[in-house]
Coordinates of C-alpha atoms and ligand atoms in Angstrom, one line a residue:
M1 CA -15.6 -24.9 16.4
T2 CA -17.1 -21.7 14.8
K3 CA -18.4 -20.7 18.2
S4 CA -15.0 -20.6 19.8
L5 CA -13.6 -18.6 16.9
S6 CA -16.5 -16.1 17.0
S7 CA -15.9 -12.7 18.6
R8 CA -18.3 -10.0 19.5
A9 CA -17.8 -7.0 17.2
S10 CA -20.6 -4.6 18.0
R11 CA -20.3 -1.5 20.2
R12 CA -22.6 -3.5 22.5
G13 CA -19.8 -6.1 22.7
V14 CA -17.4 -3.4 23.7
L15 CA -19.9 -2.2 26.4
K16 CA -20.3 -5.8 27.6
G17 CA -16.5 -6.2 27.9
G18 CA -16.5 -3.0 29.9
A19 CA -19.2 -4.3 32.2
A20 CA -17.3 -7.5 32.8
L21 CA -14.0 -5.8 33.6
G22 CA -14.9 -2.7 35.4
A23 CA -18.5 -2.3 36.2
G24 CA -19.3 -5.9 37.2
A25 CA -19.7 -5.2 40.9
M26 CA -21.6 -2.0 40.4
S27 CA -25.3 -1.5 39.6
L28 CA -25.8 -2.0 35.9
G29 CA -27.9 1.2 35.7
P30 CA -28.3 2.6 32.2
L31 CA -25.9 -0.1 30.8
G32 CA -28.4 -2.8 31.9
T33 CA -31.2 -1.0 30.0
R34 CA -29.1 -0.7 26.9
L35 CA -28.1 -4.3 27.0
A36 CA -31.7 -5.3 27.3
A37 CA -32.5 -3.2 24.2
A38 CA -29.6 -4.9 22.4
Q39 CA -31.2 -8.2 23.1
D40 CA -34.5 -7.0 21.8
A41 CA -32.8 -6.0 18.5
G42 CA -31.3 -9.4 18.3
S43 CA -28.1 -10.4 16.8
L44 CA -26.5 -10.7 13.4
E45 CA -24.0 -13.4 12.8
V46 CA -21.7 -12.6 9.9
F47 CA -19.5 -15.4 8.5
S48 CA -16.3 -14.6 6.5
W49 CA -12.6 -15.3 6.4
W50 CA -11.5 -11.7 6.8
T51 CA -9.1 -11.9 9.7
S52 CA -5.8 -10.6 8.4
P53 CA -4.4 -7.2 9.4
G54 CA -5.8 -5.6 6.3
E55 CA -9.1 -7.6 6.1
A56 CA -10.2 -7.2 9.7
P57 CA -10.4 -3.4 9.7
A58 CA -12.3 -3.4 6.3
L59 CA -14.8 -5.9 7.7
Q60 CA -15.1 -3.6 10.8
A61 CA -16.0 -0.7 8.4
L62 CA -18.9 -2.8 7.2
F63 CA -20.0 -3.5 10.8
D64 CA -19.7 0.2 11.6
A65 CA -21.9 1.1 8.6
Y66 CA -24.5 -1.4 9.8
L67 CA -24.3 -0.3 13.4
A68 CA -24.7 3.4 12.4
A69 CA -28.2 2.5 11.1
H70 CA -29.0 -0.3 13.6
P71 CA -27.1 0.5 16.8
D72 CA -29.0 -2.0 18.9
T73 CA -28.1 -5.2 17.1
E74 CA -25.3 -7.3 18.4
I75 CA -23.0 -8.3 15.6
I76 CA -21.3 -11.7 16.0
N77 CA -18.2 -11.8 13.9
A78 CA -17.8 -15.5 13.0
A79 CA -14.7 -15.1 10.8
V80 CA -12.6 -18.2 10.4
A81 CA -8.9 -17.5 9.6
G82 CA -7.4 -18.8 6.4
G83 CA -6.9 -16.8 3.1
A84 CA -9.4 -17.4 0.3
G85 CA -11.6 -19.2 2.7
V86 CA -9.6 -22.4 2.7
N87 CA -10.8 -23.2 6.2
A88 CA -13.9 -21.1 6.4
Q89 CA -15.6 -22.7 3.5
A90 CA -15.2 -26.2 5.0
V91 CA -16.6 -25.0 8.4
L92 CA -19.5 -23.3 6.6
Q93 CA -20.3 -26.4 4.6
T94 CA -20.7 -28.4 7.8
R95 CA -22.9 -25.8 9.3
L96 CA -25.1 -25.6 6.3
Q97 CA -25.5 -29.3 6.1
G98 CA -26.4 -29.3 9.8
N99 CA -29.0 -26.6 9.2
Q100 CA -27.1 -24.1 11.3
P101 CA -26.5 -21.2 8.9
P102 CA -25.1 -17.8 10.1
D103 CA -27.2 -14.8 9.2
S104 CA -25.0 -14.0 6.2
W105 CA -21.9 -15.4 4.7
Q106 CA -19.1 -14.2 2.4
T107 CA -18.9 -15.8 -1.0
H108 CA -17.6 -15.1 -4.5
V109 CA -20.1 -14.5 -7.2
G110 CA -20.1 -16.8 -10.2
R111 CA -19.7 -20.6 -9.9
E112 CA -18.9 -20.6 -6.2
L113 CA -22.2 -18.8 -5.3
I114 CA -24.3 -20.7 -7.7
D115 CA -22.9 -24.2 -7.6
Q116 CA -21.9 -24.4 -4.0
Y117 CA -24.8 -22.5 -2.4
V118 CA -27.7 -21.6 -4.6
V119 CA -28.3 -24.8 -6.5
P120 CA -28.1 -27.0 -3.3
G121 CA -30.8 -24.7 -1.8
Y122 CA -28.9 -22.9 0.9
C123 CA -29.7 -19.3 -0.3
E124 CA -32.8 -17.2 -0.4
P125 CA -33.2 -14.9 -3.4
I126 CA -32.8 -11.1 -2.7
T127 CA -34.2 -10.0 -6.0
D128 CA -36.7 -7.7 -4.2
L129 CA -33.8 -5.8 -2.5
Y130 CA -32.1 -5.3 -5.9
T131 CA -35.4 -3.7 -7.0
S132 CA -36.2 -1.6 -3.9
E133 CA -32.6 -0.4 -3.5
G134 CA -32.1 0.3 -7.2
W135 CA -29.0 -1.8 -7.4
L136 CA -29.6 -2.8 -11.0
D137 CA -29.1 0.8 -12.0
V138 CA -25.8 1.2 -10.2
M139 CA -24.0 -2.1 -10.7
P140 CA -22.5 -3.4 -14.0
A141 CA -24.9 -5.9 -15.6
D142 CA -22.2 -8.5 -16.0
L143 CA -21.5 -8.4 -12.3
V144 CA -25.2 -8.7 -11.4
A145 CA -25.4 -11.6 -13.9
Q146 CA -22.8 -13.5 -11.8
A147 CA -25.0 -13.1 -8.7
T148 CA -28.1 -14.3 -10.7
W149 CA -29.6 -17.8 -11.1
E150 CA -32.8 -18.4 -13.0
S151 CA -33.7 -14.7 -13.0
E152 CA -33.2 -14.2 -9.3
Q153 CA -30.4 -12.5 -7.5
Y154 CA -28.8 -14.3 -4.6
S155 CA -26.0 -12.1 -3.2
I156 CA -24.9 -8.5 -3.0
P157 CA -21.3 -7.7 -4.2
V158 CA -19.4 -5.4 -1.8
G159 CA -16.1 -5.1 -3.7
V160 CA -14.3 -6.2 -6.9
H161 CA -10.7 -7.4 -6.3
R162 CA -8.2 -7.6 -9.1
G163 CA -6.5 -11.0 -8.7
N164 CA -3.4 -10.4 -10.9
G165 CA -1.4 -7.9 -9.0
F166 CA 2.4 -8.0 -8.7
W167 CA 3.5 -6.0 -5.7
Y168 CA 7.0 -4.7 -4.9
N169 CA 9.0 -2.7 -2.5
K170 CA 10.2 0.5 -4.2
Q171 CA 13.1 1.1 -1.8
L172 CA 14.3 -2.4 -2.2
M173 CA 14.2 -2.1 -6.0
A174 CA 16.1 1.2 -5.9
D175 CA 18.7 -0.2 -3.5
N176 CA 19.4 -3.0 -6.0
G177 CA 19.3 -0.9 -9.1
I178 CA 16.1 -2.4 -10.4
E179 CA 13.8 -0.3 -12.4
V180 CA 10.2 -1.5 -12.7
G181 CA 8.2 0.1 -15.6
D182 CA 4.4 0.2 -16.1
T183 CA 4.3 -3.4 -17.1
M184 CA 6.5 -6.4 -16.7
T185 CA 7.3 -9.4 -18.9
V186 CA 8.5 -12.7 -17.5
E187 CA 12.0 -12.0 -18.9
E188 CA 12.0 -8.7 -17.0
F189 CA 11.0 -10.5 -13.8
V190 CA 13.7 -13.1 -14.3
A191 CA 16.3 -10.4 -14.7
A192 CA 15.2 -8.5 -11.6
A193 CA 14.9 -11.8 -9.7
D194 CA 18.5 -12.8 -10.6
T195 CA 19.7 -9.5 -9.3
L196 CA 17.8 -9.9 -6.0
Q197 CA 18.8 -13.5 -5.7
A198 CA 22.5 -12.6 -6.1
A199 CA 22.0 -10.1 -3.2
G200 CA 20.6 -12.9 -1.1
I201 CA 17.0 -11.6 -1.2
P202 CA 14.1 -14.0 -2.2
A203 CA 12.6 -12.4 -5.3
L204 CA 9.1 -13.9 -5.1
A205 CA 7.2 -14.1 -1.8
L206 CA 5.2 -17.3 -1.7
A207 CA 2.9 -18.5 1.1
M208 CA 1.5 -22.0 1.0
K209 CA 0.1 -22.3 4.5
D210 CA -3.3 -21.3 3.1
T211 CA -2.5 -23.1 -0.1
F212 CA -4.4 -20.8 -2.5
P213 CA -1.3 -18.7 -3.4
G214 CA 0.1 -21.7 -5.4
S215 CA -2.9 -22.0 -7.7
Q216 CA -3.2 -18.2 -7.9
L217 CA 0.4 -17.9 -9.0
F218 CA -0.3 -20.5 -11.6
E219 CA -3.6 -18.9 -12.9
N220 CA -1.8 -15.6 -13.2
T221 CA 1.1 -17.2 -15.0
L222 CA -1.3 -19.0 -17.2
L223 CA -3.1 -15.8 -18.1
G224 CA 0.2 -14.1 -18.8
T225 CA 1.2 -17.0 -21.1
V226 CA -2.0 -17.8 -23.1
G227 CA -4.0 -14.6 -22.9
P228 CA -7.6 -14.0 -21.7
D229 CA -9.4 -16.0 -24.5
M230 CA -7.5 -19.2 -24.1
Y231 CA -7.6 -18.8 -20.3
N232 CA -11.4 -18.6 -20.4
S233 CA -11.6 -21.6 -22.8
L234 CA -9.5 -23.7 -20.4
F235 CA -11.7 -23.0 -17.4
S236 CA -14.9 -23.4 -19.4
G237 CA -13.7 -26.8 -20.6
E238 CA -13.5 -25.8 -24.3
A239 CA -9.7 -26.0 -24.5
A240 CA -7.5 -28.8 -23.3
W241 CA -4.9 -28.7 -20.5
D242 CA -2.4 -30.8 -22.5
E243 CA -2.1 -28.1 -25.3
A244 CA 1.1 -26.1 -25.8
G245 CA -0.1 -23.0 -24.0
P246 CA -0.7 -24.6 -20.6
R247 CA 2.5 -26.5 -20.9
E248 CA 4.5 -23.3 -21.5
A249 CA 2.7 -21.7 -18.5
A250 CA 3.6 -24.7 -16.3
E251 CA 7.2 -24.4 -17.4
T252 CA 7.2 -20.7 -16.6
F253 CA 5.6 -21.5 -13.2
V254 CA 8.7 -23.7 -12.6
T255 CA 11.0 -20.8 -13.4
M256 CA 9.1 -18.5 -11.0
L257 CA 9.3 -21.1 -8.3
D258 CA 13.1 -21.0 -8.5
Y259 CA 12.9 -17.6 -6.9
V260 CA 10.6 -18.2 -3.9
N261 CA 11.4 -17.8 -0.2
E262 CA 12.5 -21.1 1.5
D263 CA 9.9 -20.8 4.3
F264 CA 6.9 -20.7 2.0
S265 CA 5.1 -23.6 3.5
A266 CA 5.0 -21.9 6.9
L267 CA 3.7 -18.6 5.8
S268 CA 0.1 -17.3 5.4
W269 CA -0.5 -15.0 2.5
D270 CA -0.5 -11.9 4.5
Q271 CA 2.8 -12.9 6.2
A272 CA 4.3 -13.2 2.7
T273 CA 2.9 -9.9 1.6
A274 CA 4.4 -8.4 4.8
T275 CA 7.9 -9.6 3.7
V276 CA 7.6 -7.4 0.6
I277 CA 6.2 -4.5 2.6
E278 CA 9.1 -4.8 5.0
G279 CA 11.7 -5.1 2.3
R280 CA 12.6 -8.8 3.0
A281 CA 11.4 -10.1 -0.4
G282 CA 11.1 -8.6 -3.8
F283 CA 7.7 -9.3 -5.4
N284 CA 4.4 -10.8 -4.4
S285 CA 1.9 -12.1 -7.0
M286 CA -1.3 -11.5 -5.1
G287 CA -4.8 -10.1 -5.5
D288 CA -5.3 -6.6 -4.4
W289 CA -6.3 -7.6 -0.9
A290 CA -2.5 -7.2 -0.6
Y291 CA -3.1 -3.5 -1.0
G292 CA -5.3 -3.8 2.2
E293 CA -2.2 -5.0 4.0
V294 CA -0.3 -2.1 2.6
V295 CA -2.9 0.4 3.9
A296 CA -3.0 -1.3 7.3
K297 CA 0.7 -1.1 7.6
D298 CA 0.8 2.5 6.4
A299 CA 3.2 1.6 3.6
V300 CA 1.4 3.1 0.6
D301 CA 4.3 5.4 -0.4
N302 CA 6.8 2.5 -0.6
I303 CA 4.8 -0.1 -2.4
G304 CA 4.5 -0.3 -6.2
W305 CA 2.6 -2.6 -8.4
V306 CA 2.3 -3.8 -12.0
S307 CA 0.1 -6.6 -13.4
H308 CA 1.5 -10.1 -12.9
P309 CA 4.1 -10.6 -15.7
G310 CA 2.4 -10.8 -19.0
T311 CA -1.1 -10.0 -17.8
A312 CA -1.4 -6.3 -18.4
G313 CA -4.6 -5.7 -20.3
S314 CA -6.5 -8.3 -18.2
F315 CA -8.3 -8.1 -14.9
V316 CA -8.8 -11.3 -12.9
L317 CA -12.1 -10.9 -11.2
V318 CA -12.4 -11.8 -7.6
V319 CA -15.8 -10.4 -6.4
D320 CA -16.8 -10.7 -2.8
S321 CA -20.4 -10.8 -1.9
F322 CA -22.8 -11.7 0.9
T323 CA -25.8 -14.0 1.0
L324 CA -29.2 -14.4 2.6
P325 CA -29.4 -18.0 4.0
V326 CA -32.4 -20.2 4.0
G327 CA -33.3 -20.4 7.7
A328 CA -31.2 -17.4 8.8
P329 CA -31.6 -17.1 12.6
S330 CA -32.4 -13.3 12.2
P331 CA -33.7 -12.8 8.7
E332 CA -34.7 -9.2 9.2
N333 CA -31.3 -8.3 10.5
A334 CA -29.7 -10.2 7.6
R335 CA -31.8 -8.2 5.1
N336 CA -30.8 -5.0 6.8
W337 CA -27.2 -6.1 6.6
L338 CA -27.4 -6.8 2.9
T339 CA -29.2 -3.4 2.3
I340 CA -26.3 -1.6 4.0
L341 CA -23.7 -3.6 2.1
G342 CA -25.2 -2.5 -1.2
S343 CA -25.2 1.2 -0.1
K344 CA -22.8 3.8 -1.6
E345 CA -21.7 4.8 2.0
A346 CA -20.7 1.3 3.0
Q347 CA -18.9 0.6 -0.3
E348 CA -17.0 3.9 0.0
A349 CA -16.0 3.0 3.5
F350 CA -15.0 -0.6 2.9
N351 CA -13.1 -0.7 -0.4
P352 CA -10.4 1.9 0.4
L353 CA -9.3 -0.3 3.3
K354 CA -9.8 -3.7 1.5
G355 CA -8.0 -2.9 -1.7
S356 CA -10.9 -3.7 -3.9
I357 CA -12.9 -1.3 -6.1
P358 CA -16.6 -0.9 -5.3
A359 CA -19.2 -2.9 -7.1
R360 CA -21.3 0.3 -7.4
T361 CA -20.3 2.6 -10.2
D362 CA -21.8 5.8 -8.7
V363 CA -19.1 6.2 -6.0
D364 CA -16.9 9.2 -5.5
R365 CA -13.8 8.3 -7.4
E366 CA -11.8 11.1 -5.7
I367 CA -11.9 9.4 -2.3
F368 CA -9.9 6.4 -3.7
S369 CA -6.1 5.9 -3.7
A370 CA -3.9 6.0 -6.8
Y371 CA -3.9 2.2 -6.8
H372 CA -7.7 2.1 -6.7
Q373 CA -7.8 4.7 -9.6
W374 CA -5.5 2.4 -11.6
S375 CA -7.7 -0.6 -10.8
L376 CA -10.9 1.3 -11.7
D377 CA -9.4 2.1 -15.1
S378 CA -8.3 -1.5 -15.6
F379 CA -11.8 -2.7 -14.7
A380 CA -13.3 -0.3 -17.2
N381 CA -10.9 -1.0 -20.1
D382 CA -9.3 -4.5 -19.7
A383 CA -10.5 -8.0 -20.5
L384 CA -12.3 -9.3 -17.4
V385 CA -11.6 -12.9 -16.6
P386 CA -12.9 -14.9 -13.6
S387 CA -10.5 -16.5 -11.1
C388 CA -10.6 -20.2 -10.6
T389 CA -8.6 -20.0 -7.4
H390 CA -11.3 -17.8 -5.9
G391 CA -14.2 -19.9 -7.1
Q392 CA -15.6 -17.9 -9.9
A393 CA -14.4 -19.7 -13.0
S394 CA -15.1 -23.4 -12.5
S395 CA -17.1 -25.9 -10.5
P396 CA -16.1 -26.4 -6.9
A397 CA -14.8 -29.8 -7.8
F398 CA -12.4 -28.5 -10.4
K399 CA -11.3 -25.7 -8.1
Q400 CA -10.4 -28.3 -5.5
A401 CA -8.4 -30.3 -8.1
F402 CA -6.7 -27.1 -9.2
Y403 CA -5.6 -26.5 -5.6
D404 CA -4.5 -30.0 -5.0
A405 CA -2.5 -30.2 -8.2
S406 CA -0.9 -26.8 -7.5
V407 CA 0.1 -27.8 -3.9
A408 CA 1.8 -30.9 -5.3
F409 CA 3.4 -28.9 -8.1
V410 CA 5.0 -26.3 -5.9
T411 CA 7.0 -29.1 -4.4
D412 CA 7.6 -31.6 -7.2
K413 CA 7.6 -29.2 -10.2
D414 CA 6.5 -32.1 -12.3
V415 CA 5.0 -30.5 -15.4
D416 CA 3.6 -33.7 -16.9
A417 CA 1.9 -34.8 -13.7
Y418 CA 0.5 -31.3 -13.2
L419 CA -1.1 -31.1 -16.6
S420 CA -2.4 -34.6 -16.5
M421 CA -4.1 -33.9 -13.1
L422 CA -5.8 -30.9 -14.6
T423 CA -6.7 -32.9 -17.7
D424 CA -8.3 -35.6 -15.6
A425 CA -10.2 -33.1 -13.4
A426 CA -11.5 -31.3 -16.5
A427 CA -12.7 -34.7 -17.9
M428 CA -14.4 -35.6 -14.7
D429 CA -16.1 -32.2 -14.7
A430 CA -17.3 -32.6 -18.2
E431 CA -18.8 -36.0 -17.3
T432 CA -20.5 -34.7 -14.2
S433 CA -22.1 -31.7 -16.0
A434 CA -23.1 -33.7 -19.1
Ligands
LIG501 C1 -10.2 -13.9 -1.5 C2 -11.2 -12.9 -1.1 C3 -10.5 -11.6 -0.7 C4 -9.4 -11.9 0.3 C5 -8.5 -13.1 -0.1 C6 -7.5 -13.5 1.0 O1 -10.8 -15.1 -1.8 O2 -12.1 -12.6 -2.2 O3 -11.5 -10.7 -0.1 O4 -10.0 -12.0 1.5 O5 -9.3 -14.2 -0.4 O6 -8.1 -14.0 2.1

């Protein structure tokens, strides 16, 4: 399955395509020699879920950075479509269980990296790269800690996404007489949403084809309702889901769902973001990979942002990183890949396109957009809380339950059922980890 979805992304691949189309009947000449050299340098299979119009060019920037240093390697882009890795992670799990790892895969630091991949024995430590590349000196210690298990580092972060963005189309707001300030409360959202709804415009772009936007909308709403301390306590199992705070959040979630587009079950996250970019919907609660879509669609001037209602002062961490697998087919290429990912150059090339801020703190701030500057400030000053939807905050089992409960809730809006599903999942989690 992965194979058919793989595509060749190297300059070699482009050359190969050329040979097949145009030069096939001619003597291979220098091209033949270069292809042989490419084979000598081997291949590098990179597994991710970066396929959207904003994600793909950002991934290509990483490939370009790698190829600039290692031009003779053939990169195999094994990306599997589906936001937040909803499909990719299942495909990867099958491959790992069958001892067929790629050379490197995308994962979030925190619980996802550790529980899903490191503890089961799928990852090699890369502690020596952290030392030789000096990464410990240029990355925030808290971030490194989330890539660390029993004193060894297991992945290199490439970018830090802020999960609690609330994006809007400036022209659409102006046309409807809506003023958006520096922050937004739920009440302000509801007032704006009523205005848009009266004009026949869906106020909140939702996309449930890749399911994660439902749980993300809830985690952002939860954070906005209970604040960062209680949010952390809920995901760490210290607070209970049947308390007043989560209930109020679930009720607010119902309110927000009153304003979503009717076709939400048919849309992928980037299609929903596109409706805001194109002025067909008002707001989109989405991590700042949405900004990658804005960049790709050349819409930077017309898209505004605030924190998801009530979450100003908090930064929901969604940190993308890459691993070194046990049994990587080309371990040397994989280590070279990770070395490039941790470099200043690669992080400066990738993050402006992806919407995330670099994991390195020594980058040139001036090359980043106004949005990135805003996010850099938020990262420096705000409460940092991990995302459950994107695997950082909880066990993989709880994350799955969180997804399942949210998918059901988006349709049935049953607050009691929702909270009791989360309560049960937390109890099961506590039992398993006891
Ligand atoms: C997140 C990932 C982001 C972005 C998003 C949508 O899980 O960290 O990089 O790709 O999913 O696919």
